[in-house]
Amino acid sequence: MTDSNSFDIDESVIWNTLAAASACDSGRIREILAKGREMKGLDAEEIAPLMALSDPTLISELFEVARHIKDTIYGRRLVIFAPLYVSNLCANECLYCAFRARNKEVERRALTSEEIARETRILIDQGHKRVLLVAGESYPVKGFQYILDAIDTVYSVKHGNGEIRRVNVNIAPLKTEEFAQLKAAKIGTYQLFQETYHHETYGNVHIAGKKADYHWRLRAIDRAMTAGIDDCGIGVLFGLADWRFEMLALMQHIRHLEAAFGVGPHTISVPRLEPATGASIAEHPPHPVGDMDFRKIVAILRIAVPYTGIIMSTRETANLRRETFALGVSQISAGSRTNPGGYAESAREDASQFSLGDHRNLDEVICDVASLGYVPSFCTGCYRLGRTGADFMDMAKPGDIKAHCDPNAASTFQEYLMDYGTDESRAIGEKAIETFINDMAETPAKHSRIMVGKVKEGKRDVYR
Ligand code: SAM
Ligand code: SF4
């Protein structure tokens, strides 16, 4: 199972584990939750009974353990990013996506480097420091070199006091040598969702183009890691197949990566299918995931893989996003547009990849999360200081990473407030930073005060 060239999802193991799970009594559930609380993670056999829970008391106990882990490991930090869609040209036929090749309802466009620079300037002026570059798969028309050039363009833009300091990418699977070029382009995380791990469903919804090859996609993270990209993100597009199946398949993927490379994924994304122009399957997901199950997904992932980041996009509504922050989410997008050129030109939903649940701008999201007691972090320190992959996990596990992340969150949030904040966010934010620092242990509090002080004196990009 650990060989990258033959790795596959074992479906029969998953179905057997799910079938055995319903027999669990409340005593066993509490044993599993007690183990989860120790923050050493859970196995598939322990996750399956948690997914089967319907008793409201046990579900609140599950949520309580997830909140405890979130608080202990991630504290009040919430990392912020924005997607940057550069091209919607696509040769694939994913039946749920507006960018699918045969969809005539969407205008096709690959941004020029000037347009990419313009989008980047807008994101910088909003206060963003991290972007997730997204594109359809249109090789060789606007091929891999186009992506490398786009990354260069984003990094080259400086505007006012700001610049984008970390470009993560969500693009189609590459060959190992191409992944090496992506690493050389100084990307942060390479992100790729399997969409569904269920072989048959995968075949039914990916009917043409290279993406129809399940295993080429499944083994892409192995190729990325082999090429030296050790911060990789994985995910499932929930709604295509039974979410319980997907969760256990995700765990097989994670355990495979850990066994093969000594480190699992850096992040997990949990997109749910949203309506999309010209993609009827997205209107009527074959296996819709309700809000309660969605909360369970986040909470169970938090307990199962405590040190892996969980990303929540603006596909979800503000209310549900708030709830999931407490249950385990560590990174969120804000102010997103999902069509190429969408930041410069007023967003037309029909040209977007899918419709959004949260339409607020960045500063509105900042005000909201800061008033809930979170500290939005624009930190990009770890990967710039080489704290990636196994090195990051080695520090994260004993809790050492907090001593870096907390001060970095405070200094980068202070930078946001001074350069881009409104009167409202400044008032709420400065109070949140003060409370945040007062609650820290002595040493990180000392670092935070020094770093925030430097930002107040006019220094920028202060991190450790
Ligand atoms: N084209 C590349 C690929 O498919 O891997 C990367 C970019 S694709 C635009 C990014 C992700 O958008 C996909 O992996 C899929 O999970 C998600 N997506 C596509 N259609 C969606 C929909 N209708 N609702 C929610 N997410 C969707
Ligand atoms: Fe293309 Fe990606 Fe959309 Fe599939 S999900 S149609 S590969 S952009």
Short mmCIF file of C-alpha atoms and ligand atoms in Angstrom, two decimals:
data_model
loop_
_atom_site.label_atom_id
_atom_site.label_comp_id
_atom_site.label_asym_id
_atom_site.label_seq_id
_atom_site.Cartn_x
_atom_site.Cartn_y
_atom_site.Cartn_z
CA MET A 1 0.00 0.00 0.00
CA THR A 2 2.94 2.38 0.51
CA ASP A 3 4.32 2.01 -3.03
CA SER A 4 3.55 5.23 -4.88
CA ASN A 5 3.17 3.52 -8.26
CA SER A 6 0.60 1.00 -7.12
CA PHE A 7 -1.20 2.91 -4.36
CA ASP A 8 -4.96 2.52 -4.58
CA ILE A 9 -7.99 2.93 -2.37
CA ASP A 10 -9.20 -0.40 -1.00
CA GLU A 11 -12.97 -0.09 -1.17
CA SER A 12 -13.84 -3.42 0.43
CA VAL A 13 -11.92 -2.52 3.59
CA ILE A 14 -13.91 0.72 3.77
CA TRP A 15 -17.31 -0.92 3.36
CA ASN A 16 -16.45 -3.57 5.95
CA THR A 17 -15.31 -0.93 8.44
CA LEU A 18 -18.49 1.06 7.91
CA ALA A 19 -20.66 -2.03 8.33
CA ALA A 20 -18.97 -2.94 11.63
CA ALA A 21 -19.33 0.57 13.04
CA SER A 22 -23.05 0.74 13.71
CA ALA A 23 -22.72 -1.87 16.47
CA CYS A 24 -20.80 0.49 18.78
CA ASP A 25 -22.36 1.39 22.15
CA SER A 26 -22.00 4.70 23.96
CA GLY A 27 -19.23 3.30 26.20
CA ARG A 28 -17.08 2.54 23.18
CA ILE A 29 -17.83 5.97 21.67
CA ARG A 30 -16.64 7.65 24.86
CA GLU A 31 -13.47 5.55 24.85
CA ILE A 32 -12.76 6.72 21.30
CA LEU A 33 -13.41 10.34 22.25
CA ALA A 34 -11.10 10.02 25.25
CA LYS A 35 -8.38 8.71 22.96
CA GLY A 36 -9.08 11.56 20.52
CA ARG A 37 -8.63 14.10 23.29
CA GLU A 38 -5.01 12.96 23.67
CA MET A 39 -4.37 14.49 20.23
CA LYS A 40 -2.62 11.48 18.77
CA GLY A 41 -5.21 10.98 16.03
CA LEU A 42 -7.66 8.18 15.29
CA ASP A 43 -7.77 5.14 13.01
CA ALA A 44 -10.46 4.32 10.47
CA GLU A 45 -12.03 1.81 12.87
CA GLU A 46 -12.47 4.61 15.42
CA ILE A 47 -13.67 7.21 12.94
CA ALA A 48 -16.42 5.02 11.51
CA PRO A 49 -18.50 4.82 14.74
CA LEU A 50 -18.17 8.59 15.19
CA MET A 51 -19.60 9.12 11.71
CA ALA A 52 -22.55 6.89 12.56
CA LEU A 53 -23.53 8.96 15.65
CA SER A 54 -27.07 10.27 15.82
CA ASP A 55 -27.53 10.70 19.60
CA PRO A 56 -27.43 14.50 20.25
CA THR A 57 -25.59 14.06 23.58
CA LEU A 58 -22.80 12.05 21.99
CA ILE A 59 -22.62 14.46 19.06
CA SER A 60 -22.13 17.37 21.46
CA GLU A 61 -19.40 15.38 23.22
CA LEU A 62 -17.76 14.83 19.82
CA PHE A 63 -17.92 18.56 19.09
CA GLU A 64 -16.53 19.37 22.52
CA VAL A 65 -13.43 17.20 21.90
CA ALA A 66 -12.94 18.80 18.47
CA ARG A 67 -13.16 22.29 20.04
CA HIS A 68 -10.66 21.30 22.71
CA ILE A 69 -8.15 20.12 20.09
CA LYS A 70 -8.70 23.19 17.93
CA ASP A 71 -8.13 25.48 20.91
CA THR A 72 -5.08 23.62 22.18
CA ILE A 73 -3.22 23.33 18.89
CA TYR A 74 -4.36 26.33 16.87
CA GLY A 75 -5.60 28.69 19.57
CA ARG A 76 -7.33 31.77 18.19
CA ARG A 77 -5.46 31.99 14.89
CA LEU A 78 -7.25 31.79 11.56
CA VAL A 79 -5.10 31.95 8.45
CA ILE A 80 -6.60 34.04 5.63
CA PHE A 81 -6.18 33.66 1.86
CA ALA A 82 -7.93 34.48 -1.41
CA PRO A 83 -8.27 32.36 -4.54
CA LEU A 84 -6.91 33.83 -7.75
CA TYR A 85 -8.51 32.27 -10.83
CA VAL A 86 -6.23 32.81 -13.82
CA SER A 87 -7.87 30.63 -16.48
CA ASN A 88 -11.13 28.79 -17.05
CA LEU A 89 -9.97 27.04 -20.22
CA CYS A 90 -10.42 23.34 -19.59
CA ALA A 91 -10.07 20.15 -21.59
CA ASN A 92 -11.85 17.98 -19.02
CA GLU A 93 -15.47 17.11 -18.66
CA CYS A 94 -16.22 17.10 -14.92
CA LEU A 95 -19.99 17.05 -14.91
CA TYR A 96 -20.27 19.23 -11.79
CA CYS A 97 -18.06 22.12 -12.92
CA ALA A 98 -18.99 25.20 -14.94
CA PHE A 99 -15.56 25.16 -16.60
CA ARG A 100 -16.07 21.70 -18.15
CA ALA A 101 -14.96 21.63 -21.79
CA ARG A 102 -18.34 21.22 -23.48
CA ASN A 103 -20.12 23.88 -21.44
CA LYS A 104 -21.06 26.64 -23.87
CA GLU A 105 -22.66 28.82 -21.20
CA VAL A 106 -19.36 30.12 -19.86
CA GLU A 107 -17.13 32.59 -21.67
CA ARG A 108 -13.57 31.23 -21.85
CA ARG A 109 -10.62 33.25 -20.80
CA ALA A 110 -7.00 32.92 -19.71
CA LEU A 111 -5.79 36.13 -18.11
CA THR A 112 -2.84 37.91 -19.69
CA SER A 113 0.10 38.68 -17.43
CA GLU A 114 -1.11 42.31 -17.22
CA GLU A 115 -4.51 41.08 -16.10
CA ILE A 116 -2.94 38.74 -13.55
CA ALA A 117 -0.88 41.65 -12.23
CA ARG A 118 -4.05 43.78 -12.02
CA GLU A 119 -5.90 41.09 -10.05
CA THR A 120 -2.87 40.72 -7.79
CA ARG A 121 -2.71 44.47 -7.11
CA ILE A 122 -6.37 44.45 -6.10
CA LEU A 123 -5.81 41.56 -3.69
CA ILE A 124 -2.73 43.29 -2.26
CA ASP A 125 -4.74 46.49 -1.79
CA GLN A 126 -7.38 44.55 0.09
CA GLY A 127 -4.65 43.34 2.46
CA HIS A 128 -4.08 39.79 1.25
CA LYS A 129 -0.66 38.17 1.55
CA ARG A 130 -1.51 34.62 0.46
CA VAL A 131 -3.27 33.57 -2.70
CA LEU A 132 -4.38 30.24 -4.06
CA LEU A 133 -3.80 30.27 -7.80
CA VAL A 134 -6.50 28.24 -9.59
CA ALA A 135 -6.84 27.18 -13.23
CA GLY A 136 -8.64 24.70 -15.46
CA GLU A 137 -6.60 22.01 -17.22
CA SER A 138 -5.95 23.27 -20.71
CA TYR A 139 -2.56 21.90 -21.53
CA PRO A 140 -1.12 22.38 -24.10
CA VAL A 141 -3.15 25.48 -25.11
CA LYS A 142 -2.40 27.49 -22.01
CA GLY A 143 -0.06 24.92 -20.64
CA PHE A 144 2.20 24.45 -17.69
CA GLN A 145 4.56 27.28 -18.72
CA TYR A 146 1.54 29.61 -18.51
CA ILE A 147 1.08 28.59 -14.86
CA LEU A 148 4.79 29.11 -14.07
CA ASP A 149 4.64 32.55 -15.68
CA ALA A 150 1.47 33.39 -13.75
CA ILE A 151 3.18 32.50 -10.44
CA ASP A 152 6.15 34.71 -11.37
CA THR A 153 3.81 37.55 -12.21
CA VAL A 154 2.00 37.32 -8.88
CA TYR A 155 5.27 37.33 -6.91
CA SER A 156 6.63 40.26 -8.96
CA VAL A 157 3.86 42.72 -8.06
CA LYS A 158 4.62 45.19 -5.28
CA HIS A 159 2.03 47.78 -4.39
CA GLY A 160 2.14 50.28 -1.55
CA ASN A 161 3.47 48.44 1.47
CA GLY A 162 2.26 45.10 0.22
CA GLU A 163 3.03 42.05 -1.87
CA ILE A 164 1.83 38.48 -2.11
CA ARG A 165 4.22 36.43 -0.02
CA ARG A 166 2.89 32.94 -0.60
CA VAL A 167 1.34 31.52 -3.75
CA ASN A 168 -0.38 28.19 -3.23
CA VAL A 169 -1.69 26.45 -6.33
CA ASN A 170 -4.68 24.32 -7.19
CA ILE A 171 -4.04 22.99 -10.68
CA ALA A 172 -4.34 19.69 -12.51
CA PRO A 173 -1.90 16.86 -11.72
CA LEU A 174 1.57 17.14 -13.24
CA LYS A 175 4.46 14.83 -14.07
CA THR A 176 7.18 14.56 -11.41
CA GLU A 177 9.59 16.75 -13.42
CA GLU A 178 6.92 19.42 -13.73
CA PHE A 179 6.26 19.31 -10.01
CA ALA A 180 9.98 19.98 -9.53
CA GLN A 181 9.58 23.11 -11.67
CA LEU A 182 6.59 24.14 -9.58
CA LYS A 183 8.71 23.82 -6.47
CA ALA A 184 11.46 25.89 -8.10
CA ALA A 185 8.80 28.57 -8.75
CA LYS A 186 8.56 28.85 -4.93
CA ILE A 187 4.99 27.80 -4.45
CA GLY A 188 3.69 27.28 -0.93
CA THR A 189 1.22 24.39 -0.98
CA TYR A 190 0.24 22.24 -3.96
CA GLN A 191 -3.42 21.47 -3.55
CA LEU A 192 -5.40 18.80 -5.38
CA PHE A 193 -8.74 17.26 -4.51
CA GLN A 194 -9.51 13.71 -5.56
CA GLU A 195 -13.16 14.91 -5.80
CA THR A 196 -14.41 11.40 -5.06
CA TYR A 197 -12.34 8.40 -4.01
CA HIS A 198 -15.13 6.08 -5.13
CA HIS A 199 -13.87 4.49 -8.35
CA GLU A 200 -17.22 3.97 -10.05
CA THR A 201 -18.60 7.42 -9.16
CA TYR A 202 -15.32 8.97 -10.28
CA GLY A 203 -15.72 7.33 -13.70
CA ASN A 204 -19.34 8.49 -13.97
CA VAL A 205 -18.64 12.16 -13.33
CA HIS A 206 -15.29 12.58 -15.11
CA ILE A 207 -16.21 11.49 -18.57
CA ALA A 208 -13.55 12.99 -20.83
CA GLY A 209 -10.05 14.43 -20.77
CA LYS A 210 -7.04 13.48 -18.70
CA LYS A 211 -8.96 13.84 -15.47
CA ALA A 212 -10.93 10.71 -16.39
CA ASP A 213 -7.86 8.75 -15.22
CA TYR A 214 -8.57 8.12 -11.51
CA HIS A 215 -5.10 6.81 -10.69
CA TRP A 216 -3.19 9.59 -12.44
CA ARG A 217 -4.96 11.93 -10.05
CA LEU A 218 -4.79 9.69 -6.97
CA ARG A 219 -1.02 9.33 -7.24
CA ALA A 220 -0.35 12.99 -8.05
CA ILE A 221 0.48 13.92 -4.45
CA ASP A 222 3.07 11.13 -4.43
CA ARG A 223 4.67 12.67 -7.53
CA ALA A 224 4.57 16.14 -5.95
CA MET A 225 6.21 14.87 -2.78
CA THR A 226 8.78 12.90 -4.76
CA ALA A 227 9.62 16.16 -6.52
CA GLY A 228 10.20 17.82 -3.17
CA ILE A 229 6.90 19.66 -2.63
CA ASP A 230 6.32 18.59 0.94
CA ASP A 231 3.37 20.88 1.74
CA CYS A 232 0.49 19.29 -0.15
CA GLY A 233 -3.24 19.72 0.30
CA ILE A 234 -5.85 17.08 -0.41
CA GLY A 235 -9.63 17.12 -0.33
CA VAL A 236 -12.96 15.65 -1.29
CA LEU A 237 -15.77 17.32 -3.20
CA PHE A 238 -18.57 16.31 -0.87
CA GLY A 239 -21.88 15.42 -2.50
CA LEU A 240 -20.65 13.05 -5.21
CA ALA A 241 -20.51 9.82 -3.16
CA ASP A 242 -21.40 8.73 0.40
CA TRP A 243 -19.47 11.09 2.70
CA ARG A 244 -18.70 8.27 5.14
CA PHE A 245 -16.97 6.34 2.38
CA GLU A 246 -15.03 9.45 1.33
CA MET A 247 -13.80 10.07 4.89
CA LEU A 248 -12.35 6.59 5.25
CA ALA A 249 -10.82 6.77 1.78
CA LEU A 250 -9.28 10.13 2.72
CA MET A 251 -7.79 8.41 5.78
CA GLN A 252 -6.32 5.67 3.54
CA HIS A 253 -4.75 8.39 1.41
CA ILE A 254 -3.33 10.16 4.47
CA ARG A 255 -1.92 6.98 6.00
CA HIS A 256 -0.36 6.05 2.66
CA LEU A 257 1.41 9.43 2.41
CA GLU A 258 2.61 9.17 6.00
CA ALA A 259 4.00 5.69 5.37
CA ALA A 260 5.60 6.58 2.04
CA PHE A 261 7.01 10.04 2.84
CA GLY A 262 7.03 10.34 6.63
CA VAL A 263 4.50 13.17 6.50
CA GLY A 264 0.83 13.41 5.61
CA PRO A 265 -0.95 16.26 3.87
CA HIS A 266 -0.39 19.81 5.08
CA THR A 267 -4.08 20.66 4.63
CA ILE A 268 -7.43 19.06 3.94
CA SER A 269 -10.20 20.91 2.10
CA VAL A 270 -13.84 20.03 2.50
CA PRO A 271 -15.69 21.66 -0.42
CA ARG A 272 -19.35 20.78 -0.83
CA LEU A 273 -20.90 20.71 -4.30
CA GLU A 274 -22.43 24.09 -5.12
CA PRO A 275 -24.69 25.02 -8.03
CA ALA A 276 -22.71 25.84 -11.16
CA THR A 277 -23.79 27.20 -14.55
CA GLY A 278 -24.26 24.44 -17.11
CA ALA A 279 -23.50 21.67 -14.63
CA SER A 280 -26.78 20.01 -13.71
CA ILE A 281 -25.22 17.45 -11.37
CA ALA A 282 -24.09 20.33 -9.13
CA GLU A 283 -27.72 21.45 -8.65
CA HIS A 284 -28.72 17.97 -7.57
CA PRO A 285 -25.81 16.27 -5.80
CA PRO A 286 -26.21 12.49 -5.88
CA HIS A 287 -25.21 12.25 -2.18
CA PRO A 288 -26.00 15.63 -0.61
CA VAL A 289 -24.30 16.34 2.71
CA GLY A 290 -26.53 18.18 5.20
CA ASP A 291 -25.26 20.86 7.57
CA MET A 292 -25.19 18.55 10.60
CA ASP A 293 -23.14 15.94 8.75
CA PHE A 294 -20.90 18.71 7.46
CA ARG A 295 -20.16 19.85 11.03
CA LYS A 296 -19.41 16.23 11.90
CA ILE A 297 -16.98 15.99 8.97
CA VAL A 298 -14.99 18.97 10.25
CA ALA A 299 -15.04 17.82 13.88
CA ILE A 300 -14.05 14.23 13.06
CA LEU A 301 -11.19 15.37 10.82
CA ARG A 302 -9.97 17.67 13.59
CA ILE A 303 -9.83 14.73 15.98
CA ALA A 304 -8.51 12.18 13.45
CA VAL A 305 -5.60 14.30 12.14
CA PRO A 306 -5.10 16.99 14.79
CA TYR A 307 -2.06 18.64 13.19
CA THR A 308 -3.33 18.90 9.63
CA GLY A 309 -4.83 22.24 8.62
CA ILE A 310 -8.49 22.29 7.60
CA ILE A 311 -9.53 24.80 4.94
CA MET A 312 -13.00 26.34 4.69
CA SER A 313 -13.87 28.24 1.53
CA THR A 314 -16.52 30.85 0.79
CA ARG A 315 -18.70 28.13 -0.74
CA GLU A 316 -20.28 27.99 2.73
CA THR A 317 -22.43 30.66 4.39
CA ALA A 318 -21.05 33.04 7.02
CA ASN A 319 -23.00 31.26 9.78
CA LEU A 320 -21.81 27.79 8.99
CA ARG A 321 -18.25 29.04 8.52
CA ARG A 322 -18.33 30.57 12.01
CA GLU A 323 -19.44 27.27 13.55
CA THR A 324 -16.75 25.30 11.78
CA PHE A 325 -13.97 27.65 12.98
CA ALA A 326 -14.65 26.45 16.49
CA LEU A 327 -14.83 22.81 15.42
CA GLY A 328 -11.47 22.69 13.72
CA VAL A 329 -11.03 24.92 10.70
CA SER A 330 -7.63 26.66 10.63
CA GLN A 331 -7.61 28.45 7.25
CA ILE A 332 -10.31 30.41 5.46
CA SER A 333 -10.69 32.24 2.18
CA ALA A 334 -12.34 35.64 2.22
CA GLY A 335 -13.71 38.08 -0.33
CA SER A 336 -13.39 35.40 -3.04
CA ARG A 337 -14.21 35.57 -6.74
CA THR A 338 -14.21 32.32 -8.69
CA ASN A 339 -14.00 33.64 -12.24
CA PRO A 340 -10.84 34.82 -14.02
CA GLY A 341 -10.73 38.61 -13.80
CA GLY A 342 -13.38 38.58 -11.08
CA TYR A 343 -11.62 41.03 -8.75
CA ALA A 344 -11.13 43.75 -11.35
CA GLU A 345 -14.49 43.27 -13.03
CA SER A 346 -17.65 43.05 -10.99
CA ALA A 347 -18.31 39.36 -10.48
CA ARG A 348 -20.78 37.81 -12.84
CA GLU A 349 -22.03 34.64 -11.21
CA ASP A 350 -22.65 33.02 -14.58
CA ALA A 351 -18.94 33.21 -15.38
CA SER A 352 -17.96 31.80 -11.99
CA GLN A 353 -16.91 28.25 -11.33
CA PHE A 354 -19.64 27.76 -8.76
CA SER A 355 -21.83 29.99 -6.61
CA LEU A 356 -20.67 31.31 -3.27
CA GLY A 357 -22.32 31.21 0.15
CA ASP A 358 -20.31 34.06 1.68
CA HIS A 359 -20.20 37.27 -0.36
CA ARG A 360 -18.63 39.58 2.24
CA ASN A 361 -15.46 41.50 1.49
CA LEU A 362 -12.21 40.83 3.33
CA ASP A 363 -12.60 43.62 5.88
CA GLU A 364 -16.14 42.50 6.76
CA VAL A 365 -14.89 38.96 7.36
CA ILE A 366 -12.00 40.34 9.43
CA CYS A 367 -14.39 42.36 11.61
CA ASP A 368 -16.58 39.33 12.09
CA VAL A 369 -13.87 36.83 13.00
CA ALA A 370 -11.99 39.31 15.22
CA SER A 371 -15.15 40.15 17.12
CA LEU A 372 -15.59 36.42 17.74
CA GLY A 373 -12.16 36.49 19.40
CA TYR A 374 -10.11 35.04 16.52
CA VAL A 375 -6.94 36.61 15.24
CA PRO A 376 -6.81 36.60 11.44
CA SER A 377 -3.28 35.65 10.41
CA PHE A 378 -1.59 36.75 7.19
CA CYS A 379 1.57 34.93 8.17
CA THR A 380 3.69 33.32 5.48
CA GLY A 381 6.69 32.69 7.73
CA CYS A 382 6.90 28.90 7.86
CA TYR A 383 7.62 28.05 4.29
CA ARG A 384 9.90 31.06 3.86
CA LEU A 385 11.95 29.81 6.81
CA GLY A 386 11.90 26.23 5.56
CA ARG A 387 9.41 24.98 8.14
CA THR A 388 7.57 22.67 5.75
CA GLY A 389 6.63 19.01 5.46
CA ALA A 390 8.04 16.74 8.17
CA ASP A 391 10.01 19.63 9.75
CA PHE A 392 6.76 21.53 10.25
CA MET A 393 5.02 18.47 11.69
CA ASP A 394 7.97 17.75 14.02
CA MET A 395 7.55 21.22 15.47
CA ALA A 396 3.76 21.19 15.39
CA LYS A 397 3.40 17.96 17.33
CA PRO A 398 4.99 19.02 20.62
CA GLY A 399 3.22 22.38 20.25
CA ASP A 400 6.45 24.32 19.45
CA ILE A 401 5.00 25.85 16.33
CA LYS A 402 2.64 27.98 18.40
CA ALA A 403 5.59 29.97 19.69
CA HIS A 404 6.16 31.08 16.09
CA CYS A 405 2.63 31.18 14.71
CA ASP A 406 1.07 33.23 17.51
CA PRO A 407 3.54 36.16 17.35
CA ASN A 408 3.49 36.01 13.54
CA ALA A 409 -0.32 36.16 13.56
CA ALA A 410 -0.23 39.18 15.86
CA SER A 411 2.36 41.08 13.77
CA THR A 412 0.76 40.33 10.39
CA PHE A 413 -2.71 41.20 11.65
CA GLN A 414 -1.31 44.48 13.04
CA GLU A 415 0.17 45.12 9.59
CA TYR A 416 -3.23 44.50 7.98
CA LEU A 417 -5.00 46.84 10.39
CA MET A 418 -2.54 49.68 9.83
CA ASP A 419 -2.29 49.41 6.05
CA TYR A 420 -5.73 48.19 4.97
CA GLY A 421 -8.11 48.22 7.93
CA THR A 422 -11.17 50.42 8.27
CA ASP A 423 -11.92 52.35 11.48
CA GLU A 424 -14.20 49.51 12.46
CA SER A 425 -11.73 46.67 11.89
CA ARG A 426 -8.94 48.65 13.55
CA ALA A 427 -10.99 49.15 16.69
CA ILE A 428 -12.08 45.50 16.88
CA GLY A 429 -8.73 44.14 15.71
CA GLU A 430 -6.44 46.01 18.06
CA LYS A 431 -8.54 44.84 20.98
CA ALA A 432 -8.37 41.25 19.69
CA ILE A 433 -4.56 41.47 19.39
CA GLU A 434 -4.28 42.81 22.92
CA THR A 435 -6.39 40.00 24.40
CA PHE A 436 -4.52 37.46 22.27
CA ILE A 437 -1.11 38.60 23.56
CA ASN A 438 -2.28 38.88 27.16
CA ASP A 439 -3.42 35.24 27.01
CA MET A 440 -0.07 33.95 25.68
CA ALA A 441 2.71 32.38 27.73
CA GLU A 442 5.51 34.76 28.73
CA THR A 443 8.01 34.13 25.91
CA PRO A 444 5.64 34.29 22.90
CA ALA A 445 3.94 37.30 24.52
CA LYS A 446 7.33 39.02 24.73
CA HIS A 447 8.10 38.23 21.06
CA SER A 448 4.64 39.37 20.02
CA ARG A 449 4.96 42.72 21.78
CA ILE A 450 8.34 43.37 20.17
CA MET A 451 7.10 42.34 16.71
CA VAL A 452 3.83 44.29 16.90
CA GLY A 453 5.86 47.26 18.16
CA LYS A 454 8.12 47.08 15.08
CA VAL A 455 5.09 47.07 12.79
CA LYS A 456 3.69 50.09 14.61
CA GLU A 457 7.02 51.85 14.03
CA GLY A 458 6.64 51.27 10.29
CA LYS A 459 8.54 48.02 9.72
CA ARG A 460 6.78 45.47 7.49
CA ASP A 461 6.97 41.70 6.96
CA VAL A 462 8.01 41.04 10.55
CA TYR A 463 8.07 37.30 11.29
CA ARG A 464 10.05 34.63 13.07
N1 SAM B 1 -8.86 22.16 -12.74
C1 SAM B 1 -8.14 21.67 -11.65
C2 SAM B 1 -8.77 20.44 -11.05
O1 SAM B 1 -9.89 20.14 -11.39
O2 SAM B 1 -8.11 19.82 -10.24
C3 SAM B 1 -7.96 22.65 -10.53
C4 SAM B 1 -8.94 23.73 -10.34
S1 SAM B 1 -10.64 23.29 -10.05
C5 SAM B 1 -11.22 24.77 -10.69
C6 SAM B 1 -10.71 23.39 -8.28
C7 SAM B 1 -11.76 22.60 -7.55
O3 SAM B 1 -13.02 23.19 -7.69
C8 SAM B 1 -11.99 21.20 -8.02
O4 SAM B 1 -10.99 20.34 -7.55
C9 SAM B 1 -13.37 20.89 -7.46
O5 SAM B 1 -13.28 20.20 -6.23
C10 SAM B 1 -13.96 22.25 -7.19
N2 SAM B 1 -15.28 22.39 -7.84
C11 SAM B 1 -15.58 22.17 -9.15
N3 SAM B 1 -16.90 22.35 -9.36
C12 SAM B 1 -17.46 22.66 -8.17
C13 SAM B 1 -18.80 22.92 -7.72
N4 SAM B 1 -19.82 22.89 -8.55
N5 SAM B 1 -19.00 23.19 -6.40
C14 SAM B 1 -17.97 23.23 -5.54
N6 SAM B 1 -16.69 22.99 -5.90
C15 SAM B 1 -16.43 22.70 -7.19
FE1 SF4 B 2 -11.76 21.59 -15.44
FE2 SF4 B 2 -11.06 21.42 -12.87
FE3 SF4 B 2 -13.52 22.21 -13.55
FE4 SF4 B 2 -12.81 19.70 -13.93
S1 SF4 B 2 -12.99 20.76 -11.94
S2 SF4 B 2 -13.89 20.97 -15.43
S3 SF4 B 2 -10.67 19.90 -14.46
S4 SF4 B 2 -11.63 23.26 -13.96
#
